[in-house]
Coordinates of C-alpha atoms in Angstrom, one line a residue:
M486 CA 118.5 107.0 75.1
E487 CA 115.1 108.7 75.7
L488 CA 114.9 109.9 79.3
Q489 CA 111.6 110.1 81.2
T490 CA 110.6 112.1 84.2
I491 CA 108.4 110.7 86.9
K492 CA 106.8 112.5 89.8
T493 CA 106.4 110.3 92.9
H494 CA 105.6 110.9 96.6
N495 CA 109.4 110.6 97.2
G496 CA 110.3 113.4 94.8
S497 CA 110.7 113.9 91.0
F498 CA 113.2 111.8 89.1
C499 CA 114.6 111.9 85.5
V500 CA 115.5 108.4 84.6
N501 CA 116.7 106.2 81.8
P502 CA 114.1 103.5 81.2
Q503 CA 116.9 101.3 79.9
D504 CA 118.8 101.5 83.2
L505 CA 117.9 98.8 85.8
I506 CA 117.3 101.3 88.6
G507 CA 115.6 103.9 86.4
N508 CA 113.3 101.3 85.0
Y509 CA 112.4 100.0 88.5
I510 CA 111.6 103.5 89.7
L511 CA 109.4 104.0 86.7
R512 CA 107.4 100.9 87.5
T513 CA 107.3 101.1 91.3
E514 CA 108.1 104.8 92.2
V515 CA 110.6 103.5 94.9
W516 CA 114.1 102.1 95.1
E517 CA 115.3 100.0 98.1
P518 CA 112.4 101.0 100.4
H519 CA 113.9 99.0 103.3
L520 CA 116.9 101.3 103.3
E521 CA 114.8 104.4 102.9
Y522 CA 112.6 103.4 105.8
L523 CA 115.6 103.0 108.1
Y524 CA 117.8 106.0 107.2
S525 CA 114.7 108.3 107.2
E526 CA 114.6 107.6 111.0
L527 CA 118.3 107.8 111.6
I528 CA 119.0 111.2 109.8
E529 CA 118.2 114.4 111.7
K530 CA 117.7 117.9 110.4
G531 CA 121.2 119.2 111.0
D532 CA 123.1 116.1 109.8
T533 CA 125.7 115.8 107.1
V534 CA 125.5 112.7 104.8
I535 CA 127.9 111.1 102.3
D536 CA 126.4 109.1 99.4
A537 CA 129.3 107.0 97.8
G538 CA 127.9 105.5 94.6
A539 CA 124.9 107.8 94.3
N540 CA 123.8 106.6 90.9
L541 CA 120.9 108.7 89.6
G542 CA 120.4 110.2 93.0
Y543 CA 117.3 108.6 94.5
H544 CA 118.8 108.2 97.9
S545 CA 120.7 111.5 97.6
V546 CA 117.4 113.3 97.1
K547 CA 115.8 111.6 100.0
F548 CA 118.9 112.4 102.1
G549 CA 118.5 116.0 101.0
F550 CA 115.0 116.3 102.2
K551 CA 116.1 115.3 105.7
A552 CA 119.7 116.5 106.2
K553 CA 121.5 119.8 106.3
K554 CA 124.2 118.8 103.7
V555 CA 124.7 115.8 101.4
Y556 CA 127.9 115.0 99.4
S557 CA 127.1 112.7 96.5
F558 CA 129.7 110.8 94.4
E559 CA 129.0 109.3 91.0
P560 CA 131.9 108.8 88.6
Q561 CA 130.0 107.7 85.4
T562 CA 129.3 110.7 83.2
K563 CA 125.8 109.7 81.9
V564 CA 124.6 108.7 85.4
Y565 CA 126.2 111.7 87.0
N566 CA 124.3 114.0 84.6
L567 CA 121.1 112.3 85.8
L568 CA 122.2 112.9 89.5
C569 CA 122.7 116.6 88.8
Q570 CA 119.3 116.9 87.1
N571 CA 117.5 115.1 89.9
I572 CA 119.1 117.3 92.5
S573 CA 117.8 120.4 90.6
L574 CA 114.4 118.9 89.9
N575 CA 113.8 118.6 93.6
G576 CA 115.1 122.1 94.5
L577 CA 118.1 120.7 96.4
D578 CA 121.0 122.5 94.7
N579 CA 122.0 124.2 98.0
V580 CA 121.8 121.0 100.0
V581 CA 123.2 118.2 97.8
I582 CA 126.7 118.7 96.4
P583 CA 127.5 116.3 93.5
Y584 CA 131.0 115.1 92.6
K585 CA 131.9 113.3 89.4
N586 CA 134.3 111.1 91.2
G587 CA 134.7 107.6 92.6
L588 CA 136.1 107.3 96.1
G589 CA 139.2 105.3 97.2
D590 CA 142.3 105.4 99.3
R591 CA 144.4 107.6 96.8
A592 CA 144.0 110.0 94.0
E593 CA 144.1 108.0 90.8
K594 CA 142.3 107.0 87.6
Q595 CA 140.8 103.6 87.1
Q596 CA 138.8 101.8 84.4
L597 CA 135.3 100.4 84.9
W598 CA 134.4 97.1 83.3
S599 CA 132.2 97.5 80.2
D600 CA 128.5 98.0 80.6
K601 CA 128.1 95.1 78.2
H602 CA 128.8 92.9 81.2
E603 CA 125.8 94.3 83.0
D604 CA 123.2 93.4 80.4
F605 CA 120.1 92.1 82.1
G606 CA 118.3 91.4 78.8
N607 CA 115.3 93.1 77.3
G608 CA 117.5 96.2 76.7
I609 CA 118.1 96.8 80.4
I610 CA 121.6 97.6 81.6
N611 CA 122.6 97.8 85.3
Y612 CA 124.9 100.8 85.1
G613 CA 125.2 100.8 88.9
G614 CA 126.6 97.3 88.8
R615 CA 129.8 98.4 87.2
G616 CA 133.0 98.2 89.1
I617 CA 136.8 98.6 88.7
I618 CA 138.5 96.0 86.5
D619 CA 141.1 93.7 88.1
N620 CA 139.5 94.4 91.5
H621 CA 137.4 91.2 91.5
P622 CA 138.1 87.7 92.7
D623 CA 137.0 86.2 89.4
S624 CA 140.1 87.6 87.8
A625 CA 139.9 85.3 84.7
D626 CA 136.3 86.3 84.1
K627 CA 134.6 89.4 82.7
Y628 CA 136.1 91.7 85.3
N629 CA 139.7 91.7 84.1
S630 CA 141.5 94.1 81.7
E631 CA 141.9 91.6 78.9
N632 CA 138.1 91.4 78.4
N633 CA 137.7 95.2 78.8
P634 CA 139.7 97.0 76.1
Y635 CA 140.4 100.7 76.9
N636 CA 137.4 103.0 76.3
E637 CA 137.9 106.6 77.4
E638 CA 134.3 106.9 78.8
D639 CA 135.0 104.0 81.1
I640 CA 137.9 105.8 82.8
I641 CA 136.9 107.4 86.1
K642 CA 138.7 109.8 88.5
I643 CA 139.0 108.6 92.1
I644 CA 139.8 110.7 95.2
P645 CA 140.1 110.0 98.9
L646 CA 137.1 111.4 100.8
D647 CA 139.5 112.9 103.4
S648 CA 141.0 115.1 100.7
L649 CA 137.9 117.2 100.8
N650 CA 138.4 118.1 104.5
I651 CA 134.8 117.5 105.4
K652 CA 134.5 118.0 109.1
E653 CA 131.1 116.5 110.0
C654 CA 129.5 113.3 109.0
H655 CA 126.6 111.5 110.5
L656 CA 125.8 108.8 107.9
I657 CA 127.7 107.3 105.0
K658 CA 126.0 105.1 102.4
I659 CA 128.6 103.0 100.4
D660 CA 127.6 101.1 97.3
V661 CA 130.7 101.0 95.1
Q662 CA 130.9 97.5 93.7
G663 CA 133.9 96.1 95.4
Y664 CA 135.8 99.3 96.3
E665 CA 134.3 99.6 99.7
Y666 CA 137.6 98.9 101.6
Q667 CA 139.5 101.5 99.6
T668 CA 136.7 104.0 100.1
L669 CA 136.7 103.5 103.9
K670 CA 140.5 103.7 104.1
G671 CA 140.4 107.0 102.2
A672 CA 137.8 108.3 104.7
E673 CA 139.6 107.0 107.8
K674 CA 140.1 110.5 109.5
L675 CA 136.5 111.5 108.8
I676 CA 135.2 108.2 110.3
K677 CA 137.4 108.3 113.4
D678 CA 136.5 111.9 114.0
N679 CA 132.7 111.2 113.8
Y680 CA 132.0 107.4 113.9
P681 CA 129.0 107.9 111.6
V682 CA 126.3 105.3 110.9
I683 CA 127.4 103.3 107.8
F684 CA 125.2 101.7 105.2
L685 CA 127.1 99.1 103.2
E686 CA 126.3 96.8 100.4
S687 CA 128.3 93.6 101.0
Y688 CA 128.6 89.9 100.0
P689 CA 130.9 88.4 102.6
E690 CA 130.0 84.8 101.6
S691 CA 131.2 85.2 98.1
R692 CA 133.7 88.1 98.0
V693 CA 137.0 88.0 100.0
Y694 CA 137.4 91.7 100.0
D695 CA 134.0 92.1 101.6
V696 CA 135.2 90.0 104.5
K697 CA 138.2 92.3 104.7
T698 CA 136.0 95.4 104.7
L699 CA 133.7 94.1 107.5
Q700 CA 136.8 93.1 109.6
Y701 CA 138.2 96.6 109.2
L702 CA 135.0 98.1 110.6
K703 CA 134.9 95.5 113.4
D704 CA 138.4 96.7 114.3
L705 CA 137.0 100.2 114.6
N706 CA 134.5 98.8 117.1
Y707 CA 131.5 99.0 114.8
Q708 CA 128.5 96.8 115.6
I709 CA 127.2 95.1 112.4
Y710 CA 123.6 94.5 111.5
R711 CA 122.4 92.6 108.4
S712 CA 119.2 93.3 106.6
Q713 CA 117.1 90.1 106.0
V714 CA 115.4 91.6 103.0
G715 CA 116.0 90.3 99.5
N716 CA 119.5 89.1 98.9
K717 CA 120.5 90.1 102.4
D718 CA 123.4 92.2 101.0
D719 CA 122.6 95.4 102.9
F720 CA 124.4 96.1 106.2
V721 CA 124.0 98.8 108.8
L722 CA 126.9 99.6 111.1
L723 CA 126.7 101.5 114.4
N724 CA 129.5 102.6 116.7
P725 CA 129.3 103.1 120.5
S726 CA 131.6 106.1 120.2
N727 CA 128.8 108.0 118.4
D728 CA 126.9 110.3 120.8
R729 CA 123.6 109.0 119.4
F730 CA 124.5 105.3 119.6
E731 CA 121.7 104.3 122.0
D732 CA 119.1 106.2 119.9
H733 CA 120.4 104.5 116.8
Q734 CA 120.1 101.1 118.5
D735 CA 116.5 101.9 119.4
I736 CA 115.7 102.9 115.8
I737 CA 117.2 99.6 114.5
N738 CA 115.1 97.6 116.9
I739 CA 111.9 99.4 116.0
S740 CA 112.6 99.3 112.3
S741 CA 113.2 95.6 112.5
L742 CA 109.5 95.1 113.2
K743 CA 108.8 96.0 109.5
Y744 CA 112.1 95.1 107.8
P745 CA 113.9 92.4 109.7
I746 CA 117.6 93.1 110.7
E747 CA 119.8 90.8 112.6
E748 CA 123.2 91.2 114.3
Y749 CA 126.0 89.9 112.2
E750 CA 129.1 88.3 113.7
G751 CA 130.7 86.9 110.6

């Protein structure tokens, strides 16, 4: 794996050209610009942000340029090393704190499905597409343990976010390939103490556990908005108990003029 470093107007990034996200950044110098456009307006200077599923750190770096403190979680060793390098490349070591952990509702170890199942062809692997085996509705398919023999580098350590006793949180981005519900349950105290804005990747039409995740957030009185960009798998959730709720609504409405967002009832 020969890494490359690219300097963009969004920061400098060390990437693996054989990784789906790294390759895209090399070619376009951006990643998920519709999300970046929105959270850049939502985050204020004194905010604390959680990045669950940080990957190589593109969003974590952007969070770090805006926020006071960022906690970034990436459990895959090779990808975590890129995250740490990109934090340092952008002079954010005192702002962005990396953790080599996944997030869930209990402290445990779990196995990711093999990166062989994330082969996009032409030598490109989507490392960020890997999730925990036996936690997928297609249990007879590539996601189960029978098709993923034990490999030590595929074992990750999971912790509940609440175990870190983080007091403040203004925004959480969650992209954890089917472990969203467990991640939220493990952060229940932090969420109920702060009612942060939540960015969530979700596929409710095709994944039962995503319906469960969105219902859980509805029960916490979150209002759900769905991006109409691309695969429409990005959701933004706002809570009326947040002191900045009305400002957040205004930002959503203004941002929708460039990147359409619609309310989602489910």
